[in-house]
Structure formats: structure tokens, C-alpha cells
XYZ file of C-alpha atoms in Angstrom:
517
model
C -32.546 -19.693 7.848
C -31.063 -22.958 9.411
C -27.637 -22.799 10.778
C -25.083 -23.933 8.505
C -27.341 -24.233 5.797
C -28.656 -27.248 7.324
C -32.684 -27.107 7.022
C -33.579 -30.292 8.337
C -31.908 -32.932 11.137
C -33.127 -36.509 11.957
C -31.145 -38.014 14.884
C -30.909 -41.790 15.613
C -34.686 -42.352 14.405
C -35.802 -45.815 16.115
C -39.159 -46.834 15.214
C -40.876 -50.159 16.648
C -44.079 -51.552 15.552
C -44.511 -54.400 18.297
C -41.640 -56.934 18.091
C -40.356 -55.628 14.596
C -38.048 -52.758 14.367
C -38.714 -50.818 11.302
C -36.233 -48.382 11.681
C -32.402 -48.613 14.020
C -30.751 -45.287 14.676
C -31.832 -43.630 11.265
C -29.780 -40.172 10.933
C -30.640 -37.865 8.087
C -29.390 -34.590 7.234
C -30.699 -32.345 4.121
C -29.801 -29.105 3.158
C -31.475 -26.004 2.822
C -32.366 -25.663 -0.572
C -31.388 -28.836 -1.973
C -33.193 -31.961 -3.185
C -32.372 -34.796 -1.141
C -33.263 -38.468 -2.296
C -33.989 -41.345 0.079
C -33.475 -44.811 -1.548
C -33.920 -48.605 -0.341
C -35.611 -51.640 -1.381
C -39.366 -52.205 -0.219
C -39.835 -52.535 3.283
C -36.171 -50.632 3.967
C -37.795 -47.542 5.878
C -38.188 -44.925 3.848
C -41.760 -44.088 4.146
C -41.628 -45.031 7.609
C -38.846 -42.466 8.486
C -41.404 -39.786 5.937
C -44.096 -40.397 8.260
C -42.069 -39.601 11.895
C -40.871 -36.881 10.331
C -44.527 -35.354 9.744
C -45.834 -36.390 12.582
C -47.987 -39.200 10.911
C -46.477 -41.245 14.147
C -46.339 -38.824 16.669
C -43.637 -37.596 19.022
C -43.778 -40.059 21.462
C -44.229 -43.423 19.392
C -40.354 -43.422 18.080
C -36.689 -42.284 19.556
C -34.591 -40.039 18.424
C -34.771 -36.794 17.641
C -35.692 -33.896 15.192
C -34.260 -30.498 14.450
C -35.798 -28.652 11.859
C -34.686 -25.038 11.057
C -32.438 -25.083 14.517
C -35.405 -25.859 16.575
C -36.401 -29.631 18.257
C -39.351 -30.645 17.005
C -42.126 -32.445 18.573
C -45.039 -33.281 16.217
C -48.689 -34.321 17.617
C -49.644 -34.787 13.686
C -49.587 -33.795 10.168
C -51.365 -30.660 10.740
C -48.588 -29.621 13.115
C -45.711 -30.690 11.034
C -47.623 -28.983 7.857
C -48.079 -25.768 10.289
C -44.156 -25.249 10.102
C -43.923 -25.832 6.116
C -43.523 -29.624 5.870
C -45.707 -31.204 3.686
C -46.052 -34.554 2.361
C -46.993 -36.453 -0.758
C -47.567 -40.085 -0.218
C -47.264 -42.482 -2.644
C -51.273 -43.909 -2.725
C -53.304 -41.335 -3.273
C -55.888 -39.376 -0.477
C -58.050 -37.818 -2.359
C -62.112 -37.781 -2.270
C -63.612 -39.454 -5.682
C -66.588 -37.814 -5.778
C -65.305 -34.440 -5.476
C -63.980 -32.052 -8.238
C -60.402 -31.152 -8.687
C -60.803 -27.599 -7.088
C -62.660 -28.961 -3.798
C -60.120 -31.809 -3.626
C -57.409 -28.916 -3.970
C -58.691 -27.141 -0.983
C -60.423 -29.180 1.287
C -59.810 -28.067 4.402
C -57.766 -25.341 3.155
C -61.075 -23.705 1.734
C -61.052 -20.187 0.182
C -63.631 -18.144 1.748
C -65.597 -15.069 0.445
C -64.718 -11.645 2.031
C -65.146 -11.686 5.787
C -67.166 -15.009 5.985
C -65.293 -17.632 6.969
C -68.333 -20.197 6.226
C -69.015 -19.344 2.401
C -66.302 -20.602 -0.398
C -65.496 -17.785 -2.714
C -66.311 -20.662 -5.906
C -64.656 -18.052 -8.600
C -60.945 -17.277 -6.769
C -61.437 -21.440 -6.138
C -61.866 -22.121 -9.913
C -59.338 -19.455 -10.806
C -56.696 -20.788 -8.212
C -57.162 -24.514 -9.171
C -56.639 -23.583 -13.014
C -53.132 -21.773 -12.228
C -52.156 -24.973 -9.545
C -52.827 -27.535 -12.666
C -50.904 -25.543 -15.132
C -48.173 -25.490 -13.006
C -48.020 -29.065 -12.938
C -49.247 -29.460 -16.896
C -52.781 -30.796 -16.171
C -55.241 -29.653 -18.567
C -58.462 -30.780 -16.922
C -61.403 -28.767 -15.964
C -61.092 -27.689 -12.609
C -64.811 -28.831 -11.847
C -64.076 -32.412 -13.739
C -64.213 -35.177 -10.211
C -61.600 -37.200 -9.422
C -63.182 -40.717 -10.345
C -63.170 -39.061 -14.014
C -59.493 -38.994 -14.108
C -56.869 -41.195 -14.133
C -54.523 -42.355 -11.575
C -51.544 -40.649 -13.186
C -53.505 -37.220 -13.729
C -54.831 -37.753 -9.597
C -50.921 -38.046 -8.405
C -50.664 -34.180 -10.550
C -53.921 -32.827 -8.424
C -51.693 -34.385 -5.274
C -48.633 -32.508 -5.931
C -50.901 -29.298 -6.791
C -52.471 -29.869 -3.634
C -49.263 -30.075 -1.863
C -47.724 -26.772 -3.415
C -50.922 -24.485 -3.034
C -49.371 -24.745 0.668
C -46.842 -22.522 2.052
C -44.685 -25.589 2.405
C -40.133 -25.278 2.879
C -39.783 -28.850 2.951
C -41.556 -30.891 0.304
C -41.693 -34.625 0.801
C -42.603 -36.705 -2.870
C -43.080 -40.392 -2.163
C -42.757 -42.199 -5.413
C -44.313 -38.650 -7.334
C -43.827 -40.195 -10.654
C -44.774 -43.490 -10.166
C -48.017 -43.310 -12.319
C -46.428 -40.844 -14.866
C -44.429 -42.186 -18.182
C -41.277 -40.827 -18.883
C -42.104 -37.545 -20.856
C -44.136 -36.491 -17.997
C -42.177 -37.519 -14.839
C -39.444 -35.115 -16.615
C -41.682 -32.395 -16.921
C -42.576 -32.831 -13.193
C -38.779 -33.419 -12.049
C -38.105 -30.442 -14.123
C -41.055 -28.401 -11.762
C -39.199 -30.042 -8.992
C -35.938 -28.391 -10.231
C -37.756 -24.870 -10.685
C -38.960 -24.875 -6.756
C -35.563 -26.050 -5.818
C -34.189 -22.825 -7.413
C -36.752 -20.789 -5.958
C -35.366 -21.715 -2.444
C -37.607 -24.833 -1.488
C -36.223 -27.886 -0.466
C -37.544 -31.634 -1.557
C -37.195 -34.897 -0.507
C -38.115 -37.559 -2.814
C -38.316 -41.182 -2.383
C -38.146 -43.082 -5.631
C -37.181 -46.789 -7.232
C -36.842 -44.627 -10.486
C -33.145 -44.542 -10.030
C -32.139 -42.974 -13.070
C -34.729 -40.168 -12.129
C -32.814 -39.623 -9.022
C -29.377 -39.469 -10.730
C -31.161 -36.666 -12.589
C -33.076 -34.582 -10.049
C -31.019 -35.680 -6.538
C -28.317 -33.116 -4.839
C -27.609 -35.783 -2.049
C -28.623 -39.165 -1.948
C -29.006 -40.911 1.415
C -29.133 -44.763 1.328
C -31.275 -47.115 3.497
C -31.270 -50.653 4.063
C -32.878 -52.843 6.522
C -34.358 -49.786 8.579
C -30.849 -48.663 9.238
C -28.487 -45.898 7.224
C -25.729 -47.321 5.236
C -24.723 -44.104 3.018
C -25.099 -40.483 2.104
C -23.463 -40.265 -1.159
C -22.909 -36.194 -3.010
C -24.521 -35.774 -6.119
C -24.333 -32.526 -6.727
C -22.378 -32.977 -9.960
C -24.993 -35.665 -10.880
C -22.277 -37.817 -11.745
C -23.612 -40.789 -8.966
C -24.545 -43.797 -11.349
C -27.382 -46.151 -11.001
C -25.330 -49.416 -10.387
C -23.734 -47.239 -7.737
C -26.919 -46.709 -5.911
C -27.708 -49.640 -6.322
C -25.105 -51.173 -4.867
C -25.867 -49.141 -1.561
C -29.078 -50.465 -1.996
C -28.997 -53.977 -2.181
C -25.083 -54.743 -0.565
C -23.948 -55.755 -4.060
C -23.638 -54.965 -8.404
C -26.621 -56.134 -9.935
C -24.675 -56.811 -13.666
C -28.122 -57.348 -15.510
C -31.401 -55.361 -15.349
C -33.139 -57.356 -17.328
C -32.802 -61.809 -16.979
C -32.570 -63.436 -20.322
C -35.455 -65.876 -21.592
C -34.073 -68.907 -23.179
C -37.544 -69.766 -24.752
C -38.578 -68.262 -27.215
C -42.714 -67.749 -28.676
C -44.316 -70.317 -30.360
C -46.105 -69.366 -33.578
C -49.453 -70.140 -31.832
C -51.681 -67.286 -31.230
C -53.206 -67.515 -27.941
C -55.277 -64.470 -27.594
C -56.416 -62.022 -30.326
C -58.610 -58.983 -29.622
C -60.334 -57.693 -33.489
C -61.649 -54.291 -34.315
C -61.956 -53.730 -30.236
C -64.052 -50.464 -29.692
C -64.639 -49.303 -26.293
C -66.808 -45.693 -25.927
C -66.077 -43.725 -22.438
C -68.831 -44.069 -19.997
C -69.478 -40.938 -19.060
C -68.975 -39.209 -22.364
C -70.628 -41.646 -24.697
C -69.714 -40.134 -27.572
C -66.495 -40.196 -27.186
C -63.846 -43.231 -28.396
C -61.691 -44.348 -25.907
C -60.113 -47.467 -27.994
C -60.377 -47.382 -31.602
C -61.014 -50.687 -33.756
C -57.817 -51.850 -31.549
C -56.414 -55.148 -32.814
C -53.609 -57.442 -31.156
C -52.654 -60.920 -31.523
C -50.126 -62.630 -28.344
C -49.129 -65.820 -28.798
C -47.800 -68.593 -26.453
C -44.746 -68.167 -24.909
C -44.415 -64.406 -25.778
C -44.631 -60.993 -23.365
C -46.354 -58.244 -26.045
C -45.434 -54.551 -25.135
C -48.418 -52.262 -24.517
C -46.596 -48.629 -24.812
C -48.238 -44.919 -25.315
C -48.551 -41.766 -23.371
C -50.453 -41.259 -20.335
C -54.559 -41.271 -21.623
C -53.250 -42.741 -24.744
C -56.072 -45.794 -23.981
C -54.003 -48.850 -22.493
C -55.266 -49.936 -19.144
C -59.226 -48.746 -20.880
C -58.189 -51.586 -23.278
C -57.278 -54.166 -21.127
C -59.948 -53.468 -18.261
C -62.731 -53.765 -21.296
C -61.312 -56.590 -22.069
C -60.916 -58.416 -19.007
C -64.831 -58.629 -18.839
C -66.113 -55.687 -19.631
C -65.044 -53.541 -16.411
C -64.651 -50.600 -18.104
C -66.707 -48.674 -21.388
C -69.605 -48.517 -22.818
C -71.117 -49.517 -25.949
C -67.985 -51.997 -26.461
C -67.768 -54.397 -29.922
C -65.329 -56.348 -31.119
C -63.967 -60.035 -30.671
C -62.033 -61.693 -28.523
C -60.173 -65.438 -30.221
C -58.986 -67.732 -27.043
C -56.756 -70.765 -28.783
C -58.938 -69.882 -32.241
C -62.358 -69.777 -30.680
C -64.682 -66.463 -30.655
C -65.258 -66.149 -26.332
C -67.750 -63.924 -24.796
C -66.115 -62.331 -21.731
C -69.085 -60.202 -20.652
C -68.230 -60.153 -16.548
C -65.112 -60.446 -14.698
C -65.624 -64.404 -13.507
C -66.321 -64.631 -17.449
C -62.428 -63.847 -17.781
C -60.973 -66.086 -14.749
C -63.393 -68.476 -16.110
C -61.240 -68.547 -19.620
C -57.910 -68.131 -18.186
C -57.441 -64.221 -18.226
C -56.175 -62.317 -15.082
C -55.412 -58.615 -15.378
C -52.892 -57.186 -12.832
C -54.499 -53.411 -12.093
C -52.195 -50.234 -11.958
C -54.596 -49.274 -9.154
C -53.685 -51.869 -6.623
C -55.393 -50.022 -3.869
C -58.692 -48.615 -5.403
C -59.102 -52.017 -7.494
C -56.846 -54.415 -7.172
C -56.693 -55.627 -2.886
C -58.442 -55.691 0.129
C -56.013 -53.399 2.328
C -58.054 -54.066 5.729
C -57.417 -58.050 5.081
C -54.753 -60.371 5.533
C -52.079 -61.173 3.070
C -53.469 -64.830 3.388
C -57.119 -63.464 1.979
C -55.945 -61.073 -0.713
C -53.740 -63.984 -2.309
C -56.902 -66.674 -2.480
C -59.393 -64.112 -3.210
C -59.608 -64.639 -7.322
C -59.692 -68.608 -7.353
C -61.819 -69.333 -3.548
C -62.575 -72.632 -4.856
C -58.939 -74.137 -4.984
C -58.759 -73.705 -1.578
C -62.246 -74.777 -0.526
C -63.771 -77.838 -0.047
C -67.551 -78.162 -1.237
C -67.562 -74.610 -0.907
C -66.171 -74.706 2.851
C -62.905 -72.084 2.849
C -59.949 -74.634 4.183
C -58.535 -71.770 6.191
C -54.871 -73.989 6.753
C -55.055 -74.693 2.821
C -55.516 -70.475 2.153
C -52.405 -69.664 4.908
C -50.071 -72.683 3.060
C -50.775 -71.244 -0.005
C -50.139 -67.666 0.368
C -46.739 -68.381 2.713
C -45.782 -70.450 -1.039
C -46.489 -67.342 -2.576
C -45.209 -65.185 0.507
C -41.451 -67.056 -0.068
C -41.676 -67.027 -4.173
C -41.957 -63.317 -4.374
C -40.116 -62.376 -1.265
C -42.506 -60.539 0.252
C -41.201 -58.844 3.369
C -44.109 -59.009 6.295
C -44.470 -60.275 9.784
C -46.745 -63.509 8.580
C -48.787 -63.781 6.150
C -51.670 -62.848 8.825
C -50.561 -59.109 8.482
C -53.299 -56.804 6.623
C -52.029 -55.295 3.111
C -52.528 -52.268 4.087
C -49.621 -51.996 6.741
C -47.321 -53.441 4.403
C -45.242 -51.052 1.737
C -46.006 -50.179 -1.473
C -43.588 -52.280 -3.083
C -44.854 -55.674 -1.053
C -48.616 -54.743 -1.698
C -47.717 -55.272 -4.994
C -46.215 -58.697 -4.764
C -49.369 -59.655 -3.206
C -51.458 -58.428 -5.888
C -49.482 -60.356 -8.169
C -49.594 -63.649 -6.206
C -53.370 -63.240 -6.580
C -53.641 -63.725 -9.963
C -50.448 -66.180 -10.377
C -52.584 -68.098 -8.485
C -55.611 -67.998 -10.581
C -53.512 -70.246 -12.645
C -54.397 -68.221 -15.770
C -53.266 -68.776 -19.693
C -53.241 -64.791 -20.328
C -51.661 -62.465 -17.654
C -52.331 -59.078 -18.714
C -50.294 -56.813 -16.516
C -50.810 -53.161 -16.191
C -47.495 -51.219 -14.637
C -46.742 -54.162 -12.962
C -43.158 -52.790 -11.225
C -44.620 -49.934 -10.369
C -43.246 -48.366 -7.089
C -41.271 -51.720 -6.417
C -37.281 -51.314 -6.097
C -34.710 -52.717 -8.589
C -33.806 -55.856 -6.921
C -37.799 -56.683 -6.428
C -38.226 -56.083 -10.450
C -35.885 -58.607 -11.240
C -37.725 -61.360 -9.364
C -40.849 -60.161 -10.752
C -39.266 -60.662 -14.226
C -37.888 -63.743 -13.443
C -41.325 -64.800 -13.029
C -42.323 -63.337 -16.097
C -39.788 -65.479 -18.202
C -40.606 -68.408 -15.992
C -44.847 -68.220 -17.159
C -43.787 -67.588 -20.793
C -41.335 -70.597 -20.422
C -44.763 -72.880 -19.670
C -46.425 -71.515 -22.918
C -48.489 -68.991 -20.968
C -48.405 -65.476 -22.861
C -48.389 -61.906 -20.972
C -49.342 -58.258 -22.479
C -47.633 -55.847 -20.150
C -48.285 -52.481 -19.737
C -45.983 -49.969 -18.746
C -44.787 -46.598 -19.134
C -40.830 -47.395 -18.833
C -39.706 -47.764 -22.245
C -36.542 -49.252 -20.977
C -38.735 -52.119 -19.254
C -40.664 -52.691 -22.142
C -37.758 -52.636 -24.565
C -35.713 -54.904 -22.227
C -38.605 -57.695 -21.443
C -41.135 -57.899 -24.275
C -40.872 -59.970 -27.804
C -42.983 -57.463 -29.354
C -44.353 -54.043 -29.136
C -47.311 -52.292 -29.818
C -47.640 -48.979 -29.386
C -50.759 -47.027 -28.487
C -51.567 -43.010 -29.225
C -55.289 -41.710 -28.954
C -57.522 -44.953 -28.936
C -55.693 -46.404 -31.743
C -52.546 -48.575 -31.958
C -50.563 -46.816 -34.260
C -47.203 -49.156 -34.686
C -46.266 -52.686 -33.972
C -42.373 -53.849 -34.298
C -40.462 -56.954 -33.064
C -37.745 -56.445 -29.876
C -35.558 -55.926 -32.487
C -36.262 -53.147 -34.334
C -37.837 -50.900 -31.193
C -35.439 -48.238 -29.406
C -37.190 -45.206 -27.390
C -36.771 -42.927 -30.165
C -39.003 -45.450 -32.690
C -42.059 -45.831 -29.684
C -41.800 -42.044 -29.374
C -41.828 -41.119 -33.187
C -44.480 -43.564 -34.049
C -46.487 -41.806 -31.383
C -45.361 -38.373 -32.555
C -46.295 -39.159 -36.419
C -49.621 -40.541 -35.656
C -50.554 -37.361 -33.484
C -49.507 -35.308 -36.398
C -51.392 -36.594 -38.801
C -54.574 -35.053 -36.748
């Protein structure tokens, strides 16, 4: 046990990546036993200070100092730091596609069969695997692969992963990210149950009414540096008060008001949309789906994880996901074929992926690459790339969003979570498109970074452009879109105006359809 109940010690952390100083005489302290948040905006420090601390950068590449359970600690790498019962969740997902939940679960942890360490006892494997997912609330065959699931069900087989280990300290960056609300409480509540068992957690988050809930102690960073450590113990820390740590002042208004307001023209409507899975071809993944957005309006997508949104709008936005798919698809009144991807650009559709990393950027390019990359031929002359044309245009976009890098010649992939996002949503602003269908669009950005995305949402609807977000924060969708739809199963199951939609009427529409099974 740590002396003075203190499990874990991080003293004046300085970490320098060239010329830019990421993090300036960091101290943490957590608790044994406690759950201990770490907040910021994007590109504050968080996950950089996550990965010193399991030797992701090594001892040697950082100053300062760590003392966990009384003892200095020097870690080589994650293997070491996971040797003493630190383990780490990070926020994009490592796992191998093409293997099945149960290999992904142990790999490199492998059970073995008797005294042969070389042959993988397969039925204490399955058996194992089946108890980890319950424990989370997956109910997937163990032997199903990962590329079968969805993002949200891979971040459960993470955190399985993570607590088949003998781990003390648990670190969770962004662990509900790709989880709606219903299930990221189910998962804080699992959280909870460890804590009470004796394991301590740290969890980074932009969720901040999630760490009001779940937080003991919440520790405050901004610009690489610590500005606060504020007691939450009570649970009585409120989210304009963290976010005034955050961001160095009150932000009065989640949401910015729209002035406009929708025009009565329909811009896009998808009729009788059917979309069969393409593995199991029998099976329905949208259901004669039919929606109507019209200029100058953001339309609500909202439904339970597997409920069938982003399936809709990726077989929509040319046909990159399903089989079998029929329907039709009205652009300004006229019946359009969008049978490939370039089909869509071609007739003003962009859809914003939740999956920026699998699907959505190039993470070994340049910021300058990933922003051009939909629309090439705006910045091209007779098909010759204007390389100065590419760099002006992503610094425009660089400066809109505020994306914190070094230059826009930085790769994606070095950048946070939060900023890879920004870039993924210059790309398609800059495909100029008429329909922006965006799929959990704020997902692992911070509070202050949401509002400028919505800003930018009002600001598009303002020009007569129309947007069909998807998200699984009812507050988001409730405080941003004209309409709603809501989604359960394949089918939509209940439309209502901004006006008449409160969490409790998404989540009994959604409850009555299911019972009617």
C-alpha cells in the first residue's frame, strides 16, 4: 500500500517534442483507490502526460519524476509500466480487424494448454472472453472479428482487454467516447464497481458531466501546465466550474443561437431506404427508412448504439456500406443515383465519419494533404497539385477551426484527438458541399472546441446548406437540431420538431417501438 494513501506521484513532468513544449512542470497526485479525472481542452496535455506515465515515452525523453506505490519509477515501455499494474486505454483503438474478440482479448497475453506454453487452450479462451464481455455488457460472440463490430462495441473489447490484466492503476482515455448515454453509464457505473473493489482509475474525458458523476478528484490542465486540483468527492463540482479551469473563463451558453431559421424547401429526401448487412445478407440493417432535410435546417439522427444510423448515412453517401440496398434518394426534387463515393461529392454530399482514423484521414500525412484530399481539383491546375494553393488553403482552414499544431506540415497522426477532428471536418467544409451529413461530429473534442464547431454549423445552415447530424448526446442534439428523428432497430420510429423533444420523449419513443417486438 502507498504511503499516505497516495498510489501514484508525477513530479514537475516536462515533456519537449523539438522546439514545442507539450508539457511545463506537470505535478499530479491520485489516490489510492480513487478515480481521478484529468481535464483540458485539445492539445492541453493530457494524453501526453498518460503516455510518460506508461512509459509510451520512455524514462529518459521527459523531466521530472515518478513515484508510484513509494517507489521512483523508470519506465523503458508499456510492457514495463503494465508489469507493475498500470495499464492504459487510449482513446483510438489498437486492436487487430481481422481477428476475433477472444484473440484480440489475449494477444500476447495468450492462455496456454497445460504445460505447453506454445498451444492456446481455445475453450478456457472462449470461456474467459464470454465472462470479460459480460462484465462490460457486450453480447457478441466471442469468435465474431473485430471488423464485424462497431466502433462503440470495439472501445468495450478495449476496456475488457484492459481489465483481464492484473492492473492497480487503470488509465481510460475518452472510454465513452463512442458509447451513447445509456451505455457510458453502465460503463461509468463498472468503473464505480472496480473503484470499490480497491482499483484506482484515471480517466480523461470532454464528457464533463460524466466526470461530475464518476470523478473523486479532478485535476485541471491547460496549456501543458497544471492550473487546479479541485475535490469532488461529494460530487458537488459543477460543469461551468470545470470549465472554467479549463478554458480561463464561464462559458454562459453551450449551445450558440441560429438566427435563421429553415426554409420550407426540401433539399434532400431519402424514400423507403433499405440497406441488408453484408455479411449476414439476410439480415435488415435499415428498414424502408425515410427522411426529408430541408435548406437551412440541422435534422437530428438519434437511437441507441446498433440502432442503424451511421449504416444509413454511409449507404447513402454512395453506397459504402450494405448490400442489396433500394430506395431513392430526391436532391432539390430530382431522383440521383449515388452509386460510388465521387457519385456523392459529385452531387454535393459529404459525410463526416465517426471513425476518423480507420475511415475518415490519412494519419501518416500532413494536415495540408488530409484537408485537400476530397476536392484535389480546386487546388490543381490541369490536374497539376498547386502545392502553395493546398498549404494556403488548409492554414484558412487551420485558423477557422483553431486547430492547435506546429504548421500545417505536421502529420495527423501526431496531433490530438480533438484537432484530428477539426481536420477531418475542414476536409469536407472544403468540398463545398449542399448536404453535410455528420456522424458524432464532437466526438472526443473539449467544450470550448464544440462551440466553434457549432458555430460553424449555424453559419452553413445560415447559407441554405442543410446538415443531418448524428450523435449520441441527446443534450447536443436537443440543443442544435430543428428536428429530430429518432432511430431503434433499422427503422425510424419517431420524428418531432425542437420543440416538442426532451430526453425522456427520444428515449420512450425508442422504448415503445422495442416493445412492440
Amino acid at each position: 500500500m502507498a504511503k499516505n494513501g497516495i498510489l501514484l506521484q508525477m513530479k514537475n513532468i516536462t515533456k519537449r517534442f523539438g522546439k514545442v513544449t507539450a508539457l511545463s512542470n506537470v505535478n499530479l497526485e491520485v489516490e489510492q483507490g480513487e478515480v481521478h479525472a484529468l481535464v483540458g481542452e485539445n492539445g492541453a496535455g493530457k494524453s501526453t502526460l498518460m503516455n510518460v506515465l506508461s512509459g509510451i515515452y520512455p524514462y529518459g525523453s521527459y523531466e521530472g519524476e515518478i513515484v508510484y506505490d513509494g517507489e521512483i519509477c523508470k519506465f523503458s515501455d508499456i510492457k514495463h509500466s503494465e508489469a507493475k499494474g498500470i495499464v492504459i486505454i487510449h482513446q483510438e483503438l489498437a486492436l487487430v480487424p481481422f481477428l476475433s474478440i477472444a484473440e484480440n482479448l489475449f494477444l500476447g497475453n495468450e492462455i496456454t494448454a497445460g504445460s505447453s506454453k506454445n498451444v492456446v487452450d481455445w475453450s478456457k479462451t472462449y470461456q474467459r472472453a464470454k465472462e470479460l464481455l459480460n462484465m462490460v455488457g457486450l453480447h457478441e460472440d466471442p469468435r465474431t472479428l473485430i471488423k464485424d463490430i462497431g466502433v462503440g462495441k470495439q472501445q468495450l473489447v478495449e476496456i475488457a482487454k484492459a481489465i483481464s490484466k492484473n492492473c492497480r492503476l487503470l488509465i481510460l482515455d475518452e472510454p465513452t467516447a463512442s458509447l451513447n448515454e445509456t451505455d457510458s453509464k453502465a460503463l461509468l457505473d463498472l468503473i464505480a464497481k472496480f473503484r470499490d473493489q480497491g482499483m484506482t482509475s484515471i480517466i480523461i474525458s470532454h464528457k464533463l458531466n460524466e466526470i461530475s458523476y464518476i470523478a473523486n478528484s479532478i485535476t485541471v490542465i491547460r496549456d501543458g501546465s497544471t492550473i487546479e486540483t479541485l475535490d469532488n468527492s461529494n460530487h458537488d463540482v459543477s460543469e461551468d466550474r470545470i470549465i472554467q479551469g479549463m478554458v480561463g473563463r464561464a462559458l454562459t451558453d453551450r449551445f450558440p443561437k441560429r438566427d435563421t431559421k429553415p426554409s420550407d424547401e426540401v433539399l434532400m429526401e431519402i424514400k423507403n431506404w433499405t440497406v441488408y448487412h453484408p455479411l449476414n445478407r439476410e439480415r435488415k440493417v435499415c428498414d424502408n427508412v425515410n427522411i426529408e432535410i430541408k435548406k437551412g435546417e440541422v435534422v437530428g439522427l438519434s437511437g441507441l448504439m446498433g440502432a442503424g444510423r451511421t449504416e444509413l448515412a454511409k449507404s447513402v453517401f454512395g453506397k459504402s456500406y450494405g448490400v442489396n440496398i433500394s430506395g431513392q434518394i430526391f436532391i432539390n426534387g430530382k431522383e440521383v443515383h449515388l452509386n460510388s463515393v465521387q457519385d456523392g461529392i459529385n452531387n454535393g454530399v459529404a459525410y463526416v465519419t465517426e471513425d476518423r482514423k480507420g475511415d475518415g484521414l490519412l494519419l501518416s500525412s500532413p494536415i495540408s494533404i488530409n484537408t485537400t484530399l476530397a476536392r484535389l481539383e480546386k487546388v490543381s491546375n490541369h490536374n497539376i497539385l498547386d502545392k502553395d494553393k493546398e498549404v494556403i488553403v488548409a492554414e484558412d482552414y487551420r485558423k477557422q477551426l483553431r486547430t492547435k499544431c506546429s504548421s500545417v506540415y505536421q502529420n495527423v497522426g501526431n496531433l490530438s484527438g480533438g484537432n484530428q477532428q477539426k481536420v477531418l471536418l475542414a476536409k469536407w467544409m472544403f468540398a463545398d458541399p449542399d448536404i453535410l451529413i455528420l456522424d458524432e461530429p464532437t466526438r472526443g473534442i473539449d467544450v470550448g472546441a464544440k462551440y466553434e464547431i457549432y458555430c460553424i454549423i449555424n453559419e452553413l445552415v445560415a447559407k441554405g446548406k442543410a446538415v443531418l447530424m448524428i450523435s449520441s448526446e441527446l443534450p447536443e442534439i436537443l440543443g442544435m437540431c430543428d428536428r429530430i428523428y429518432v432511430m431503434n432497430e433499422g427503422k425510424i420510429v419517431a420524428q418531432m420538431p425542437k420543440s416538442e423533444a426532451s430526453q425522456e420523449s427520444i428515449m420512450s419513443a425508442i422504448l415503445r417501438s422495442s416493445a412492440k417486438k
